[in-house]
CSV table of C-alpha atoms in Angstrom, one decimal:
chain,number,residue,atom,x,y,z
A,15,MET,CA,140.1,130.3,29.6
A,16,PHE,CA,142.9,128.1,31.1
A,17,SER,CA,145.1,125.2,30.4
A,18,VAL,CA,145.9,122.3,32.7
A,19,VAL,CA,149.5,120.9,32.6
A,20,LEU,CA,149.8,117.3,33.7
A,21,PRO,CA,153.1,115.4,33.7
A,22,VAL,CA,152.6,111.7,33.3
A,23,HIS,CA,155.1,108.9,33.8
A,24,ASN,CA,153.5,105.4,33.7
A,25,GLU,CA,150.4,106.5,35.6
A,26,GLU,CA,147.8,104.3,33.9
A,27,LYS,CA,146.3,103.1,37.2
A,28,MET,CA,146.0,106.6,38.7
A,29,LEU,CA,144.8,108.2,35.4
A,30,LYS,CA,141.8,105.9,35.4
A,31,ARG,CA,140.7,107.5,38.7
A,32,THR,CA,142.0,111.1,38.3
A,33,PHE,CA,142.0,112.2,34.7
A,34,LYS,CA,138.2,112.4,34.7
A,35,THR,CA,138.5,115.0,37.5
A,36,VAL,CA,140.8,117.1,35.3
A,37,LEU,CA,138.1,117.0,32.6
A,38,SER,CA,135.4,117.8,35.1
A,39,ILE,CA,136.8,121.3,35.7
A,40,ARG,CA,136.3,122.0,31.9
A,41,PRO,CA,139.7,123.4,31.0
A,42,ASN,CA,140.0,124.9,27.5
A,43,GLU,CA,143.1,122.7,27.0
A,44,VAL,CA,144.8,119.8,28.7
A,45,VAL,CA,148.6,119.6,28.1
A,46,VAL,CA,149.7,116.1,29.0
A,47,VAL,CA,153.5,115.8,29.2
A,48,LEU,CA,154.2,112.1,28.6
A,49,ASP,CA,157.5,111.3,30.3
A,50,ARG,CA,159.0,108.2,28.8
A,51,CYS,CA,155.7,106.2,29.3
A,52,ASN,CA,155.8,102.5,28.4
A,53,ASP,CA,152.3,101.6,29.8
A,54,ALA,CA,148.8,102.5,28.7
A,55,SER,CA,148.9,106.1,30.0
A,56,GLU,CA,148.7,107.7,26.6
A,57,ALA,CA,145.8,105.5,25.4
A,58,ILE,CA,143.8,106.2,28.6
A,59,VAL,CA,144.3,110.0,28.2
A,60,ARG,CA,143.3,109.8,24.5
A,61,ILE,CA,140.2,107.7,25.1
A,62,LEU,CA,138.9,109.9,28.0
A,63,ALA,CA,139.7,113.2,26.2
A,64,ARG,CA,137.8,112.0,23.1
A,65,LYS,CA,134.9,110.8,25.3
A,66,TYR,CA,134.6,114.2,27.0
A,67,GLY,CA,135.5,116.3,24.0
A,68,THR,CA,138.6,117.9,25.5
A,69,ASN,CA,141.2,119.9,23.6
A,70,LEU,CA,144.2,117.6,24.2
A,71,LYS,CA,147.8,118.4,23.5
A,72,LEU,CA,150.3,115.6,24.0
A,73,VAL,CA,154.0,116.4,24.5
A,74,ARG,CA,156.2,113.3,24.4
A,75,ILE,CA,159.5,113.3,26.3
A,76,SER,CA,161.7,110.4,25.1
A,77,LYS,CA,164.7,110.8,27.5
A,78,LYS,CA,165.4,112.2,30.9
A,79,SER,CA,166.4,115.8,31.0
A,80,ASN,CA,169.6,117.2,32.3
A,81,TRP,CA,167.7,119.3,34.9
A,82,ARG,CA,168.5,118.5,38.5
A,83,ILE,CA,164.8,117.7,39.2
A,84,HIS,CA,163.2,116.2,36.1
A,85,LEU,CA,159.7,117.0,37.2
A,86,ASN,CA,160.5,120.7,37.1
A,87,TYR,CA,161.6,120.3,33.5
A,88,LEU,CA,158.3,118.6,32.7
A,89,TYR,CA,156.2,121.5,34.1
A,90,ASP,CA,158.4,124.0,32.3
A,91,ILE,CA,157.8,122.2,29.0
A,92,GLY,CA,154.1,121.9,29.6
A,93,ILE,CA,153.7,125.6,30.4
A,94,LYS,CA,155.7,126.6,27.3
A,95,ASN,CA,153.4,124.3,25.2
A,96,SER,CA,150.1,125.6,26.7
A,97,SER,CA,148.0,128.0,24.7
A,98,ASN,CA,146.2,130.0,27.4
A,99,ASP,CA,147.5,132.7,29.8
A,100,LEU,CA,146.3,130.9,32.9
A,101,VAL,CA,147.7,127.5,33.7
A,102,LEU,CA,146.8,125.0,36.4
A,103,LEU,CA,149.7,122.7,37.3
A,104,THR,CA,148.5,119.3,38.7
A,105,GLN,CA,149.7,115.8,39.1
A,106,ALA,CA,148.4,112.4,37.9
A,107,ASP,CA,147.7,111.3,41.5
A,108,ILE,CA,145.5,114.3,42.4
A,109,ALA,CA,141.8,114.1,42.1
A,110,LEU,CA,140.6,117.7,41.4
A,111,ASP,CA,137.6,119.3,43.2
A,112,PRO,CA,135.2,120.7,40.5
A,113,ARG,CA,135.2,124.1,42.4
A,114,ILE,CA,138.8,124.6,41.3
A,115,ARG,CA,137.5,126.0,38.1
A,116,GLU,CA,136.0,129.0,40.0
A,117,TYR,CA,139.4,129.8,41.6
A,118,VAL,CA,141.7,129.5,38.6
A,119,VAL,CA,140.5,132.8,37.3
A,120,LYS,CA,142.1,134.4,40.4
A,121,ALA,CA,145.5,133.5,38.9
A,122,LYS,CA,145.3,136.5,36.6
A,123,GLU,CA,146.5,138.7,39.4
A,124,ARG,CA,148.1,136.2,41.9
A,125,ILE,CA,149.5,132.8,42.3
A,126,ILE,CA,147.0,130.3,43.7
A,127,PHE,CA,148.1,127.3,45.7
A,128,PHE,CA,145.5,124.7,46.3
A,129,GLY,CA,145.4,122.4,49.3
A,130,TYR,CA,143.6,119.1,48.8
A,131,ILE,CA,142.8,115.9,50.7
A,132,PRO,CA,145.3,113.3,49.4
A,133,TYR,CA,144.6,109.7,48.8
A,134,ILE,CA,145.2,107.5,51.9
A,135,SER,CA,148.9,106.7,52.1
A,136,TRP,CA,151.8,107.5,54.3
A,137,SER,CA,152.8,110.5,52.2
A,138,GLY,CA,149.2,111.5,52.0
A,139,MET,CA,148.9,111.6,55.8
A,140,ILE,CA,152.0,113.7,56.0
A,141,THR,CA,150.7,116.1,53.3
A,142,PHE,CA,147.3,116.3,55.1
A,143,VAL,CA,149.0,117.2,58.4
A,144,GLN,CA,151.2,119.9,56.7
A,145,PHE,CA,148.1,121.5,55.1
A,146,ASN,CA,146.5,121.9,58.4
A,147,LEU,CA,149.4,123.3,60.4
A,148,PRO,CA,149.3,127.0,61.0
A,149,TYR,CA,151.8,128.0,58.4
A,150,LYS,CA,151.7,131.5,56.9
A,151,TYR,CA,153.1,130.2,53.6
A,152,ARG,CA,152.2,126.8,52.2
A,153,SER,CA,152.9,125.3,48.8
A,154,THR,CA,151.5,122.3,47.1
A,155,GLY,CA,151.7,120.3,43.9
A,156,LEU,CA,148.6,122.0,42.7
A,157,VAL,CA,149.2,125.6,41.5
A,158,ALA,CA,147.4,128.1,39.2
A,159,ILE,CA,149.6,130.7,37.6
A,160,ASN,CA,149.6,133.4,35.0
A,161,LYS,CA,152.1,132.7,32.2
A,162,TYR,CA,153.2,136.3,32.1
A,163,ILE,CA,154.2,136.1,35.8
A,164,TYR,CA,155.7,132.7,35.2
A,165,PHE,CA,158.1,134.0,32.5
A,166,LYS,CA,158.8,137.4,34.0
A,167,TYR,CA,160.1,135.9,37.3
A,168,ARG,CA,161.2,132.5,35.9
A,169,LEU,CA,159.2,130.7,38.5
A,170,ILE,CA,160.5,127.3,37.7
A,171,GLU,CA,164.2,126.9,36.9
A,172,ASP,CA,166.9,124.2,36.9
A,173,LEU,CA,167.4,124.3,40.6
A,174,ASN,CA,167.6,121.5,43.2
A,175,ILE,CA,164.2,122.7,44.6
A,176,LEU,CA,160.8,121.3,43.7
A,177,PHE,CA,158.7,123.4,41.4
A,178,ASP,CA,156.0,124.3,44.0
A,179,THR,CA,158.6,125.3,46.5
A,180,GLN,CA,160.4,127.5,43.9
A,181,ILE,CA,157.1,129.2,43.0
A,182,ALA,CA,156.2,129.8,46.7
A,183,THR,CA,159.7,131.1,47.5
A,184,LYS,CA,159.8,133.4,44.5
A,185,SER,CA,156.3,134.7,45.2
A,186,ARG,CA,157.7,135.9,48.6
A,187,ILE,CA,161.0,137.2,47.2
A,188,TYR,CA,159.4,139.2,44.3
A,189,LYS,CA,156.3,140.1,46.4
A,190,ILE,CA,154.0,138.4,43.9
A,191,PRO,CA,150.5,138.2,45.5
A,192,PHE,CA,149.4,134.7,46.3
A,193,GLU,CA,146.6,132.9,48.0
A,194,PHE,CA,146.1,129.4,49.5
A,195,ILE,CA,142.8,127.8,48.9
A,196,MET,CA,141.8,124.5,50.6
A,197,THR,CA,139.7,122.2,48.3
A,198,LYS,CA,138.2,118.8,48.7
């Protein structure tokens, strides 16, 4: 059993394409952190969750946090509001490979970083090149973690470093086992 944590800030166009892929991996719960949305994001999420019979938890954020990187705060809130021990952190602009479900269970013992083929864009091309460079340690915006490990090592804090980089760095510092899996 696992939860998906999905921060959303005015993502109605992307959610129409990507939220179905979140549901396709059949999580036991989807925690959508609605960050000051003033578009149809919430309505789209509700309609699709109802259509696919998903356990949906909405967390509404009405003002910007004091954290240096607000996205880190959104993930922290989402993890704290999730009900399952295993949590998959994703983003509204990432279409998930259905095989991810098979790999999330590995997060019981290790942190799982997922590589993916990004949508065609300038940042997408940069991400694709980075995934394919021969790095020993790679991090991405798609991560599966065990909440026990998350809280024990405070994997995301109010630092001026993005959440995925914090998780990757702390996995090396604290010698937390991790794995990088490339998906479609």
